[in-house]
Coordinates of C-alpha atoms and ligand atoms in Angstrom, one line a residue:
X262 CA 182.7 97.0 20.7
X263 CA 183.3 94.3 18.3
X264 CA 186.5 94.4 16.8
X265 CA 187.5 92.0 13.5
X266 CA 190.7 91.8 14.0
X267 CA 192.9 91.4 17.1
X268 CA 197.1 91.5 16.6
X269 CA 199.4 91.0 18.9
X270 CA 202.5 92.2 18.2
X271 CA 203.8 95.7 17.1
X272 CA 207.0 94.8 15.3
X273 CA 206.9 95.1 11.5
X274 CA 204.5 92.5 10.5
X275 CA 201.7 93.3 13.2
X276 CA 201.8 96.6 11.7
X277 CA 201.9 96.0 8.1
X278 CA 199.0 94.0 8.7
X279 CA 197.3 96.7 11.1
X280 CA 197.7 99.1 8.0
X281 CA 196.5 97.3 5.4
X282 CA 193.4 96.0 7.0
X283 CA 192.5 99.1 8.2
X284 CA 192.9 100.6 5.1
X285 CA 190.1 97.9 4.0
X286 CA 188.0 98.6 5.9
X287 CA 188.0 96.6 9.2
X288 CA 188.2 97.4 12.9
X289 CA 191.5 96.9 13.7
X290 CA 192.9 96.5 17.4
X291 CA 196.6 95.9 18.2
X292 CA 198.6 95.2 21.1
X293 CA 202.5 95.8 21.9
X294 CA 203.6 94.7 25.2
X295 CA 206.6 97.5 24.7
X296 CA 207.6 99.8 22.7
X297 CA 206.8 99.5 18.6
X298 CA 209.4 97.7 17.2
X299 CA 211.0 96.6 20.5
X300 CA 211.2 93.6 19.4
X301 CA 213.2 91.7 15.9
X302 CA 212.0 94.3 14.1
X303 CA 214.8 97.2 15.3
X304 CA 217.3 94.7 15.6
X305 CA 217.7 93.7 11.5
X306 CA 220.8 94.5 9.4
X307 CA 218.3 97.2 8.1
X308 CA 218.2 95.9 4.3
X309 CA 215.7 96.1 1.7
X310 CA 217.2 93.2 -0.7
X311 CA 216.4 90.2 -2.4
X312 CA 218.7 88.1 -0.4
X313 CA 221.9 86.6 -2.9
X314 CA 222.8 84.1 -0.4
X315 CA 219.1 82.6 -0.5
X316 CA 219.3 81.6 -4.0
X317 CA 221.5 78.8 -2.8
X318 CA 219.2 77.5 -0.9
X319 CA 216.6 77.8 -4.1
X320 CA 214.6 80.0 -2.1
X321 CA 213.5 80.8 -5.6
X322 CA 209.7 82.2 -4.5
X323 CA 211.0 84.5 -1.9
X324 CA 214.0 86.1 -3.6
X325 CA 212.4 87.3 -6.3
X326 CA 208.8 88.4 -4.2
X327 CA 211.7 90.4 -2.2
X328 CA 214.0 92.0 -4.9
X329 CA 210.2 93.1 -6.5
X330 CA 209.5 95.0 -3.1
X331 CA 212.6 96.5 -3.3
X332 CA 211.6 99.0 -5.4
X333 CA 207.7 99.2 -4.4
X334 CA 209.2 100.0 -0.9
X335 CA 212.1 102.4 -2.2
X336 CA 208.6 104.5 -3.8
X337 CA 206.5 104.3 -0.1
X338 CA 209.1 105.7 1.7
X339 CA 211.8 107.2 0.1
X340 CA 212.7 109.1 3.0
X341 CA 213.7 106.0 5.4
X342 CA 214.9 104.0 2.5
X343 CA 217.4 104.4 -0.3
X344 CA 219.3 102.7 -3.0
X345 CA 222.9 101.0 -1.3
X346 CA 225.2 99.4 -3.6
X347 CA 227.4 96.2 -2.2
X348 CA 231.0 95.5 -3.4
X349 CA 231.4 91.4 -3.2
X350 CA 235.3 90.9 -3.6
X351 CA 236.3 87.4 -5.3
X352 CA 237.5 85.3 -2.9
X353 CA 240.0 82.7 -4.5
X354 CA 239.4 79.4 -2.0
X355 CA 235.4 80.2 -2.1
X356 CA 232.5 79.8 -3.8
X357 CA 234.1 80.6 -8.0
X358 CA 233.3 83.4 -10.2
X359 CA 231.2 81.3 -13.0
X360 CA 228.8 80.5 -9.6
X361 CA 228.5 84.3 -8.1
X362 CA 228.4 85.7 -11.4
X363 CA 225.2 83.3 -12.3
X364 CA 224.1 84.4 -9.1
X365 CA 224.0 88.0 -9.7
X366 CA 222.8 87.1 -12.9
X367 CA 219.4 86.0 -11.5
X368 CA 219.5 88.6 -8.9
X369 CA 219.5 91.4 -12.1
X370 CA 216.7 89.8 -13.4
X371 CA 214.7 87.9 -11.2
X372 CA 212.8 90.6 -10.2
X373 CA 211.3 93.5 -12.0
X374 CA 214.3 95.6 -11.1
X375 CA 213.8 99.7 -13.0
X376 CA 215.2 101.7 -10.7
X377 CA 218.3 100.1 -8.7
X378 CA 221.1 100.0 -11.3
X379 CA 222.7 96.6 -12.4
X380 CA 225.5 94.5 -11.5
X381 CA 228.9 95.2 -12.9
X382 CA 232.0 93.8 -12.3
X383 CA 235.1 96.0 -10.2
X384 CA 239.0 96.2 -10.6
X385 CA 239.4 95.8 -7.3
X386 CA 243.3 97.2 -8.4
X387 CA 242.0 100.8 -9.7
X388 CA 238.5 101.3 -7.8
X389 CA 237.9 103.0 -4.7
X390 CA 236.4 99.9 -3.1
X391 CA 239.9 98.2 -3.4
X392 CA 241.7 100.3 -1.3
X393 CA 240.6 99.4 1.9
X394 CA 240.9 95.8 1.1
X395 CA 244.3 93.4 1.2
X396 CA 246.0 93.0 -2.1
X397 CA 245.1 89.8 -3.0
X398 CA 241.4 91.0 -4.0
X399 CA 241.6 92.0 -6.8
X400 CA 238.8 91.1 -8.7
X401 CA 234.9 92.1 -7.2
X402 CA 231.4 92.4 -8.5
X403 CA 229.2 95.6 -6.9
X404 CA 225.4 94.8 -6.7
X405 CA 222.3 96.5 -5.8
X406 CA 220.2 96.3 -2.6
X407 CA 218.1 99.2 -0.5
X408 CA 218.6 100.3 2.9
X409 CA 216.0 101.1 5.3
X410 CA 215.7 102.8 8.6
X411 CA 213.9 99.5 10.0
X412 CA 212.2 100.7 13.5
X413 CA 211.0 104.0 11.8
X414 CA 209.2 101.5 8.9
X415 CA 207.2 100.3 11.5
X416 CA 206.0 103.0 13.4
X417 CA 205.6 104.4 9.8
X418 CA 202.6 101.4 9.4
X419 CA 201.9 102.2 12.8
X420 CA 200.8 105.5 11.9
X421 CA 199.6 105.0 8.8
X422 CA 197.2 102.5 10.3
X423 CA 195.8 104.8 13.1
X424 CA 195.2 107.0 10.3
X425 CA 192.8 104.8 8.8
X426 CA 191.1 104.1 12.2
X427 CA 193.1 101.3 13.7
X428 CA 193.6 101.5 17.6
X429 CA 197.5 100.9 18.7
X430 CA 198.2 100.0 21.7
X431 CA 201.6 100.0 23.1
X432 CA 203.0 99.1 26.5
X433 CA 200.2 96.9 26.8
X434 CA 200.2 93.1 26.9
X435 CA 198.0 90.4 25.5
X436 CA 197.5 87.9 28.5
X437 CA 194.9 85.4 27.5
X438 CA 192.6 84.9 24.5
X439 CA 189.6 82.5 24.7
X440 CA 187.4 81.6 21.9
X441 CA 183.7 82.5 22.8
X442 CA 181.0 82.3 20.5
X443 CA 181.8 84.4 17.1
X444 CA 184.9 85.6 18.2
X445 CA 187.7 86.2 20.8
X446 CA 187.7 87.1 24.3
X447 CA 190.7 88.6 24.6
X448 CA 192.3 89.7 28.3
X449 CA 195.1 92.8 27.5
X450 CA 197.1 94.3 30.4
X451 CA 198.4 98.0 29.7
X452 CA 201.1 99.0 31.5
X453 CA 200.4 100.6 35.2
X454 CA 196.3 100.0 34.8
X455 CA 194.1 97.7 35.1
X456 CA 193.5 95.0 32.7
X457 CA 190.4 95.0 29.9
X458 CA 188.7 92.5 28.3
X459 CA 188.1 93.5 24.4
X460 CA 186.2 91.1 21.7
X461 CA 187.3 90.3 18.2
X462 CA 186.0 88.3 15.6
X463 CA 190.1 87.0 14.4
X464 CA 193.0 86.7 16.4
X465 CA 196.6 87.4 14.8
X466 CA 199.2 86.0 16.1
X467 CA 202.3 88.5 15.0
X468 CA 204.4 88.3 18.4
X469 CA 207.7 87.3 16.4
X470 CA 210.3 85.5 18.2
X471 CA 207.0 85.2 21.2
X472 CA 204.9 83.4 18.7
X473 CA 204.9 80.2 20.2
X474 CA 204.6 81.4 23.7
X475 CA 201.4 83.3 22.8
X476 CA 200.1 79.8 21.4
X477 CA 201.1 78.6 24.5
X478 CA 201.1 81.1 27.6
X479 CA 197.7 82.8 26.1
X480 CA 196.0 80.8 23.9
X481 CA 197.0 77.6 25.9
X482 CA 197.4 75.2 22.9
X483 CA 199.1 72.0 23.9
X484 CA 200.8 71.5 20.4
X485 CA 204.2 72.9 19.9
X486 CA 204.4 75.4 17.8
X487 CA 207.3 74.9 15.0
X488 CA 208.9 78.2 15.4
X489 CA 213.5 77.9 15.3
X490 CA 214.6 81.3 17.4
X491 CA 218.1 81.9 15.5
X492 CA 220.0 84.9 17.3
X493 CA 221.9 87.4 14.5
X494 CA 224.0 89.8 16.4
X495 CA 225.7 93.1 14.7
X496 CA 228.4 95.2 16.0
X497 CA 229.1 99.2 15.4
X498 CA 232.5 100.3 15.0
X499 CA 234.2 103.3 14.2
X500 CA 234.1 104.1 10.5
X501 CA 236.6 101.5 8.6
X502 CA 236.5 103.4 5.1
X503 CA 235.6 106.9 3.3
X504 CA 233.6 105.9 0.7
X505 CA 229.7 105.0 0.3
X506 CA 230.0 101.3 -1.0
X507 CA 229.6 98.7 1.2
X508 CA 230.8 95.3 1.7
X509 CA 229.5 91.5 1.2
X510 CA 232.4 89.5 2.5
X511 CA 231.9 85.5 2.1
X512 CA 233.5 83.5 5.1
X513 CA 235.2 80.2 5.2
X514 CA 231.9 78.5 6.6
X515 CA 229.7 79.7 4.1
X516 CA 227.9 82.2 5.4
X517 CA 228.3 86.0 4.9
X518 CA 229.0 89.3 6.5
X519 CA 227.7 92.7 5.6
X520 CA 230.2 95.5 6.3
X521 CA 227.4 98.9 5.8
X522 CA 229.0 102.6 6.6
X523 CA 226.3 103.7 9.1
X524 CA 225.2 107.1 11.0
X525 CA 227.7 109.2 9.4
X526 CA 230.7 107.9 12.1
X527 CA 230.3 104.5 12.2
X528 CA 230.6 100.8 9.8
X529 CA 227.9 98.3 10.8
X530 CA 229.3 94.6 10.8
X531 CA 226.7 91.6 10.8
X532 CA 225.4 89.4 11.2
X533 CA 225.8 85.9 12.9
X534 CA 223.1 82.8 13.1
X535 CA 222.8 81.1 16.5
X536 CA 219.8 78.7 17.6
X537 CA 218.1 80.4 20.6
X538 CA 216.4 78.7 23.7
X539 CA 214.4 80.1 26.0
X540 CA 212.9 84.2 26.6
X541 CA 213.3 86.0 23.8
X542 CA 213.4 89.1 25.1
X543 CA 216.4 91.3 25.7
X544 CA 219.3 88.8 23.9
X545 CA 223.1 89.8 23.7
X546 CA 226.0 89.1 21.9
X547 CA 228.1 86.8 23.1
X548 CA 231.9 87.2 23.2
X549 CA 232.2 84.6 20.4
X550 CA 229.7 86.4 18.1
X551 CA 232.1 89.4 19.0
X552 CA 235.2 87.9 17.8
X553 CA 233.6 85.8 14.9
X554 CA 232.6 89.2 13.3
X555 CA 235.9 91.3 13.7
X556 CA 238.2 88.1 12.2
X557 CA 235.2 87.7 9.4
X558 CA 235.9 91.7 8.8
X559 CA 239.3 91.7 8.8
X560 CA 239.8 88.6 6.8
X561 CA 239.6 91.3 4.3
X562 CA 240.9 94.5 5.3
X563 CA 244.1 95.8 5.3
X564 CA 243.6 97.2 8.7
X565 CA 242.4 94.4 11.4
X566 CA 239.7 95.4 12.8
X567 CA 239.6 95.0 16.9
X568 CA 237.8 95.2 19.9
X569 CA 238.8 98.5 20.7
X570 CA 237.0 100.2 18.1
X571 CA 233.5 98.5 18.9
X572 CA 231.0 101.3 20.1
X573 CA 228.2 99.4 19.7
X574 CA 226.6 95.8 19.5
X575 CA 222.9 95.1 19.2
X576 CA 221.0 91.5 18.4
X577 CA 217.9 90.1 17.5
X578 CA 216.0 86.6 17.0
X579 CA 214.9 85.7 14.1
X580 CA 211.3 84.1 14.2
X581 CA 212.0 81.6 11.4
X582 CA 209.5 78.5 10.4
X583 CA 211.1 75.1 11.8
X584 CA 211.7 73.6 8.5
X585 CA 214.0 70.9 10.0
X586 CA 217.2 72.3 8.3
X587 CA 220.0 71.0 10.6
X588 CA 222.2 74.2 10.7
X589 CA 220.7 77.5 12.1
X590 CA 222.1 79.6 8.6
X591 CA 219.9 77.0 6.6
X592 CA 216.5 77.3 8.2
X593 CA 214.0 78.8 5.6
X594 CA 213.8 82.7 5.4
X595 CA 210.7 82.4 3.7
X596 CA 207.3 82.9 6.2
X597 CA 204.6 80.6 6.8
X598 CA 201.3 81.5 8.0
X599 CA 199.1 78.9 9.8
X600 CA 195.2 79.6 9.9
X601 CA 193.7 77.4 13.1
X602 CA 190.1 76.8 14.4
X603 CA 187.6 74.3 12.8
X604 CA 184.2 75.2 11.2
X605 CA 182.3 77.7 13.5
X606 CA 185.6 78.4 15.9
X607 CA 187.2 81.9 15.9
X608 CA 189.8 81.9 13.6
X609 CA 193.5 82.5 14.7
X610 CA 196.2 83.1 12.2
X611 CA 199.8 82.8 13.3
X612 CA 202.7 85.0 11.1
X613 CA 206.1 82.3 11.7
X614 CA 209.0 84.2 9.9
X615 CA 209.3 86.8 7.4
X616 CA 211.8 89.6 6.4
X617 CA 211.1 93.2 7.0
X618 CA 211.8 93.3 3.2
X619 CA 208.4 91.1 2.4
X620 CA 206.0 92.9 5.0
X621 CA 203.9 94.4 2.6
X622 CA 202.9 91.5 0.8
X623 CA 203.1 88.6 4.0
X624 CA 200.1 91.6 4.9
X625 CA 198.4 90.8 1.9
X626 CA 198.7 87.0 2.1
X627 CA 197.2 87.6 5.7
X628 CA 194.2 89.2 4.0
X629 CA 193.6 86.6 1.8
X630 CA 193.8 83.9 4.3
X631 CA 191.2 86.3 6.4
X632 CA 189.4 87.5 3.6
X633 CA 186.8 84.5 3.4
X634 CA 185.7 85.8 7.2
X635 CA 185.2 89.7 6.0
X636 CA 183.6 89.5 2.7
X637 CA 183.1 93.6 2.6
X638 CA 186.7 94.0 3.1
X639 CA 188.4 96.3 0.7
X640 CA 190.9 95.1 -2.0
X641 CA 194.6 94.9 -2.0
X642 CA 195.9 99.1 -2.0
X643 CA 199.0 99.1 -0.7
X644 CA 201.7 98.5 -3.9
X645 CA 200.7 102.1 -5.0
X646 CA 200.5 103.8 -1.5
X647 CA 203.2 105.6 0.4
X648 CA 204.1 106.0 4.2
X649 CA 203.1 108.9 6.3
X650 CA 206.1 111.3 5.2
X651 CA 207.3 109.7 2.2
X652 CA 204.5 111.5 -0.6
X653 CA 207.5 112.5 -3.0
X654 CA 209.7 111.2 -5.7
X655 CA 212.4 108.9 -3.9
X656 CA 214.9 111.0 -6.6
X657 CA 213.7 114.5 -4.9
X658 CA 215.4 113.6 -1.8
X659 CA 218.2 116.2 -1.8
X660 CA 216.1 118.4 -3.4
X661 CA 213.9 118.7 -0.7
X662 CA 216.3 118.9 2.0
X663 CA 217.9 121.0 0.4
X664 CA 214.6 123.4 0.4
X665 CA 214.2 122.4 4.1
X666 CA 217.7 123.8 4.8
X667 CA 217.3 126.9 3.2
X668 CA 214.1 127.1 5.0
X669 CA 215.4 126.4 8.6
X670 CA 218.5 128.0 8.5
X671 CA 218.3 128.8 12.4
X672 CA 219.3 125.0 12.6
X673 CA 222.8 123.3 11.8
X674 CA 222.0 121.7 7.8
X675 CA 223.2 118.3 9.1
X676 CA 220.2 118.3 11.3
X677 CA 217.8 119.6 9.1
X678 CA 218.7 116.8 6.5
X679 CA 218.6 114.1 9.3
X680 CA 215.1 115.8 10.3
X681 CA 214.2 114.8 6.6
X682 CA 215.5 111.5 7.0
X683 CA 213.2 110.4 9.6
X684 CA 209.9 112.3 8.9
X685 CA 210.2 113.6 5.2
X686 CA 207.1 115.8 4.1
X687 CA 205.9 115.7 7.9
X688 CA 208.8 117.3 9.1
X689 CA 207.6 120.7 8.5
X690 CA 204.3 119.5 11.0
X691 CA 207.3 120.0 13.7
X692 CA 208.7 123.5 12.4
X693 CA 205.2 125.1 12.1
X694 CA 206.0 128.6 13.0
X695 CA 209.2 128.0 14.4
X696 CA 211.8 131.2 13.4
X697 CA 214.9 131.0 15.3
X698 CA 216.4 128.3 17.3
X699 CA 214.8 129.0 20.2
X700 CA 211.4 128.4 19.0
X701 CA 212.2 124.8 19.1
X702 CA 212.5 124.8 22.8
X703 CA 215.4 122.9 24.6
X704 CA 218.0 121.0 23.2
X705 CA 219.9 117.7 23.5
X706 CA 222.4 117.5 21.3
X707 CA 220.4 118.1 17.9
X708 CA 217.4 116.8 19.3
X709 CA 214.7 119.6 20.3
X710 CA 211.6 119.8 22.7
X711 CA 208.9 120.3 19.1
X712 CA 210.8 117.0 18.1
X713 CA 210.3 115.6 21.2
X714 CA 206.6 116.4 21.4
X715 CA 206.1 115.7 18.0
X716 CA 207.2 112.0 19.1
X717 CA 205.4 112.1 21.6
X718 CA 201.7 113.0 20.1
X719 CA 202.4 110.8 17.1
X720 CA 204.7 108.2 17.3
X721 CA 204.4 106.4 20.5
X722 CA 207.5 107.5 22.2
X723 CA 207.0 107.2 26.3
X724 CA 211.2 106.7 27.2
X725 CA 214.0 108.4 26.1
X726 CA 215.4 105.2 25.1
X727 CA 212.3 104.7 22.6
X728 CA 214.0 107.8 20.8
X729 CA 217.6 107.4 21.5
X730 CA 217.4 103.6 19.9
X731 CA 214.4 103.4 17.7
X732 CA 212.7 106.4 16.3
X733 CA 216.4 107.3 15.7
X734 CA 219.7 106.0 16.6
X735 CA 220.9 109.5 18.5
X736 CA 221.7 106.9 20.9
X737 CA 225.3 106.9 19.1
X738 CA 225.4 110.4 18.8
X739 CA 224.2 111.9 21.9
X740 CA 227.2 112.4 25.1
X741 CA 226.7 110.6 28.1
X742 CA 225.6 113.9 29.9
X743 CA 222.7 114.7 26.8
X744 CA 221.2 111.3 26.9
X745 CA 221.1 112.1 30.6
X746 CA 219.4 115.4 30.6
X747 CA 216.9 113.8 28.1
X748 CA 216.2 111.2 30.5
X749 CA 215.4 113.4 33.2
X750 CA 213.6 115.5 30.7
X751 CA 211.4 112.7 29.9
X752 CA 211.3 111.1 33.1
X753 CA 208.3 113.4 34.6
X754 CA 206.1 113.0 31.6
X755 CA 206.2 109.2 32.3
X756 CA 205.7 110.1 36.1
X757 CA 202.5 112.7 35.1
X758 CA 201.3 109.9 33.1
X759 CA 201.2 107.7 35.4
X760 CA 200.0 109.3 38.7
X761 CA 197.2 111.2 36.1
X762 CA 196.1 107.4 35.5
X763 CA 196.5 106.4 39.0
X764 CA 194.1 109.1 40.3
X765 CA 191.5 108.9 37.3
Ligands
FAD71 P1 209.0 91.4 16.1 O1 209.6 92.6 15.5 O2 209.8 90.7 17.1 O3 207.6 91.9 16.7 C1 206.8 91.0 17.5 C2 206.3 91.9 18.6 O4 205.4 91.2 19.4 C3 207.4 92.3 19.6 O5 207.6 93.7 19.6 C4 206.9 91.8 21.0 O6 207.1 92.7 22.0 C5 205.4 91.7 20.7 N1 204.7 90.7 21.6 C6 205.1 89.5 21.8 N2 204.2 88.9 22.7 C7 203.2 89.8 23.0 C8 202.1 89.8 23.8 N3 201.7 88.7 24.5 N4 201.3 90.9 23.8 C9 201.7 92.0 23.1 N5 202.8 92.1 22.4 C10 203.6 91.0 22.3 N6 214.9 91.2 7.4 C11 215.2 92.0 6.3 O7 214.3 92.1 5.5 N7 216.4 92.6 6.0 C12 217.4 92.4 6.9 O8 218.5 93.0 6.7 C13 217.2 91.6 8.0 N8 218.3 91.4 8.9 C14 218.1 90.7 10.0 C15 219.1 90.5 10.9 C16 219.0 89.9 12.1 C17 220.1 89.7 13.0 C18 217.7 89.4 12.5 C19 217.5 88.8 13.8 C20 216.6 89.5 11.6 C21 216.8 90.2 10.3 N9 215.8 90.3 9.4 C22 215.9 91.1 8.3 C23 214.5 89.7 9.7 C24 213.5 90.7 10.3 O9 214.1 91.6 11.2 C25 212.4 89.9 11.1 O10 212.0 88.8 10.4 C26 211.2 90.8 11.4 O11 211.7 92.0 12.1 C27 210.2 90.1 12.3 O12 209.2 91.0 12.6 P2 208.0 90.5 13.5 O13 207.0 91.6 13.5 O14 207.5 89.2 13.1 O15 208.6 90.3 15.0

C-alpha cells in the first residue's frame, strides 16, 4: 500500500501532525523507535503558556500564536490540562517593575485570552504566596499560564489519530528512506522482527532532538542540518509550600526558574539551558545543573532548599532551530519547517523546534506546506475538536469526578479523581461492569490490572516503565517493592509477545 504520509517520530509534534492529517483524509503511517513520547516530549516543564520571558527576545509571532492556544488547548483536553496561576516576586537588583509590568501587560492582551483570569499585582506582606518567601519580597505580580500532563497529550493525538485511520507504530525504527519514483521507499525495523519496506508519497521528518541524524544516518544528506540540542534539566523535591500558586523566580543571569507544586507530594524546579553534543538519547543532569537549581530556588525562600530533599531529576533536549544566537537561553523557541526535494522529487518536510504549547497549529502549518501535494485533503478541524477523553466543559471537572467517585466508591476517591485526570470521559471504558474492588483485578499501589489492560489495548504501553513515567508519573508514588511486582507483572506479556512473534 501506498501511504501519503510517512512520520518519523512519535513525540508531540509527529503526533499532532499524525492526527490532523488523518483527520483530512490521508493515509497516515508513523514510526517511534520507543515508546510515544520517549523522547523531549515527556521531558518539558509541562506548561501550556505564552512564554513571558520570550517577549524579550521580541519573539512577538510565537508568544502570542502560544498564549491563543492556551485556551484552544485548555477546551481539547480539559482533563490533562488546567488553568495554573504564577506568582513573579519583584526582585530589587533585576529586571524593574515599569519593564515586567509592560510585560505582563502584553501577555494579558496579546492573545485572545477569555478564560484564564488576568494579571494582578500581590502584597507579597499579607498574601499566601509571601510566606514561603524571604522578607525582602515584598512586592509580586501573579499571572496566568496552563498546565498540562505532557506525555499523556501525545498519546492523546496518538489515539485520536488511529481513530481516524492512522497506523502507529511504536518500538519500531525508521532506518533508511530512499526517494523512488512518486514517493519514498522507506526501510522501518520494529523491535524483535524483521524489517519492512513501506512506500509513501511524503516523508516527515519529526524525530526532535534526532532530526538531523535522520537527515543524515537515513536520508544520507550531506548538508548539515541546522538544528542547536540545548539540554533543560528539572529536579523533584519534596513539597516546599501548601498552597496552589506557583513560582517564576528571575536569576542573576537572566534566565528564569519555575518552582510548580506537582503530584500532590512534590515541587517541580526547572529548568536549565545547556548546548548538547552528540546522542540524544537518554541525557542526565549534571551535578552543576543540580546545584544551579537548588541555589536559583532558594535565592528566594526562606527555607534553603538542598540535596537531600531531591526525589527526582529528569531532562530533555530541546530541538531548537540554529538561529546563530551565541548563548544556548537565546536560541529561537519559535519552529521552523524546511520543505526539501526539487520539482518531481518526493517531498520531505523536516519539523526543527517547537513548543508542546504550539503543536496544534505547527500541525497545521505542516498541512499547508503539504497541502499543494494532496489537493483532496480535508480543511483545517482541529481548533474546535477535543482529545479522546476530554468531550466536556474544562469547568465540569470536579463535577464529574465527583460523579465518578460516587459511582466507584469500592475505590479510594483520590484514585478515582486521578483516574479522571488521565482518561476523563474514557475512564468509565475501564470500570465497565466493575462492582467491588476486586473486579479490577490485582493491584499495585492504586494502579489495577483493567488499568493496566486498558493501557495496554489503547495506549501503547509494552513496559512498566512506559506507565510508571509516561502514561502517568506513579513512578513517584509507587514503593520500590510495587514497581517491582508491576515489572514482573508486565514482564511475561513482553516475553508472550515476543516468543508469539518469534514462532509466527
Ligand atoms: P520528541 O518528543 O523528542 O519526539 C521525537 C521522537 O522521534 C522521539 O520520541 C524519538 O524516539 C523519535 N525518533 C527519532 N529518530 C527516529 C527514527 N529514526 N525512527 C523512529 N523514531 C525516531 N514546551 C512547552 O510548550 N512548554 C514547556 O513547558 C516546555 N518545557 C520544556 C522544558 C525542557 C527542559 C525541554 C527540553 C523542552 C521544553 N519544551 C516545552 C519544548 C518541548 O518539550 C519540545 O519542543 C517538544 O517536546 C519537541 O517535541 P518533538 O515531537 O519535536 O520531539
Amino acid at each position: 500500500m501506498m501511504y501519503d504520509l510517512f512520520i518519523i517520530g512519535g513525540g508531540i509534534n509527529g503526533c499532532g501532525i499524525a492526527r490532523d492529517a488523518a483527520g483530512r483524509g490521508l493515509k497516515v503511517i508513523l514510526v517511534e523507535q520507543g515508546d510515544l513520547a520517549s523522547g523531549t516530549s515527556s521531558a518539558s516543564t509541562k506548561l501550556i503558556h505564552g512564554g513571558l520571558r520570550y517577549l524579550e527576545h521580541y519573539e512577538f509571532r510565537l508568544v502570542r500564536e502560544a498564549l491563543i492556544e492556551r485556551e484552544v488547548l485548555l477546551k481539547s483536553a480539559p482533563h490533562i490540562i488546567w488553568p495554573l496561576r504564577f506568582v513573579l516576586p519583584h526582585h530589587r537588583g533585576l529586571r524593574p517593575r515599569p519593564l515586567i509590568r509592560l510585560g505582563l501587560f502584553l501577555y494579558d492582551h496579546l492573545g485572545g485570552r477569555k478564560i484564564l483570569p488576568p494579571t494582578r499585582s500581590v502584597d507579597l506582606r499579607k498574601d499566601v504566596t509571601g510566606e514561603p518567601l524571604r522578607e525582602e519580597f515584598v512586592r509580586g505580580y501573579e499571572y496566568s499560564d496552563c498546565w498540562v500532563e505532557d506525555a499523556r497529550l501525545v498519546v492523546l493525538n496518538a489515539m485520536d489519530a488511529k481513530t481516524r485511520g492512522a497506523e502507529i507504530r511504536t518500538r519500531t525504527k525508521c532506518t533508511s528512506a530512499a526517494r523512488v519514483a512518486g514517493g519514498w521507499n522507506l526501510t522501518i525495523s520494529p523491535k524483535g522482527r524483521k524489517d519492512e519496506v513501506v512506500q509513501a508519497k511524503v516523508l516527515v521528518n519529526a524525530a526532535g532532538p534526532w532530526v538531523g541524524d535522520v537527515l543524515s544516518s537515513v536520508v544520507r544528506q550531506n548538508e548539515s542540518a541546522k538544528v542547536r540540542m540545548v539540554k533543560g534539566s528539572h529536579i523533584v523535591v519534596d513539597r516546599l509550600y501548601d498552597h496552589d500558586r506557583c513560582y517564576i523566580f528571575q536569576n542573576a543571569d537572566g534566565r528564569i526558574c519555575f518552582a510548580i507544586p506537582y503530584e500532590q507530594n512534590f515541587t517541580l524546579i526547572g529548568t536549565t539551558d545547556e548546548d548538547h553534543k552528540g546522542d540524544p538519547g537518554n541525557p542526565q543532569i549534571s551535578d552543576s545543573e543540580i546545584e544551579y537549581l537548588l541555589s536559583a530556588t532558594s535565592e528566594y525562600l526562606k527555607k534553603s532548599v538542598t540535596r537531600s530533599q531531591v526525589r527526582w531529576t529528569y531532562s530533555g533536549i530541546r530541538p531548537l532551530y540554529d538561529d546563530g544566537a551565541s548563548k544556548a537561553q537565546e536560541a529561537t523557541r519559535d519552529y521552523v519547517l524546511k520543505l526539501d526535494g526539487s520539482t518531481g522529487e518526493a517531498p520531505m518536510l523536516s519539523v526543527f523546534g517547537g513548543k508542546i504549547t504550539t503543536f496544534r497549529k505547527l500541525a497545521e502549518s505542516v498541512m499547508e506546506k503539504i497541502g499543494p501535494f494532496f489537493p483532496q485533503a480535508g480543511k483545517p478541524w482541529t481548533a474546535q475538536a477535543s482529545l479522546p477523553g476530554g468531550d466536556f466543559a474544562y469547568d465540569k471537572v470536579d463535577t464529574l469526578i465527583a460523579e465518578l467517585q460516587r459511582k466507584y466508591s469500592f475505590l479510594k476517591p483520590a484514585n478515582v479523581a486521578r483516574i479522571f485526570r488521565a482518561y476523563g470521559t474514557d475512564a468509565e471504558r475501564m470500570f465497565d461492569g466493575a462492582r467491588f474492588s476486586k473486579d479490577m483485578g490485582q493491584f499495585f499501589g492504586p494502579l489495577s490490572e483493567r488499568e493496566i489492560d486498558y493501557l495496554k489495548d489503547e495506549e501503547w504501553v509494552r513496559e512498566a516503565d512506559d506507565i510508571l513515567w509516561r502514561r502517568s508519573k506513579l513512578g513517584l508514588h509507587l514503593s520500590a517493592d510495587e514497581q517491582a511486582a508491576l515489572r514482573g507483572f508486565m514482564r511475561p506479556v513482553a516475553e508472550a509477545k515476543r516468543s508469539k512473534r518469534a514462532k509466527g
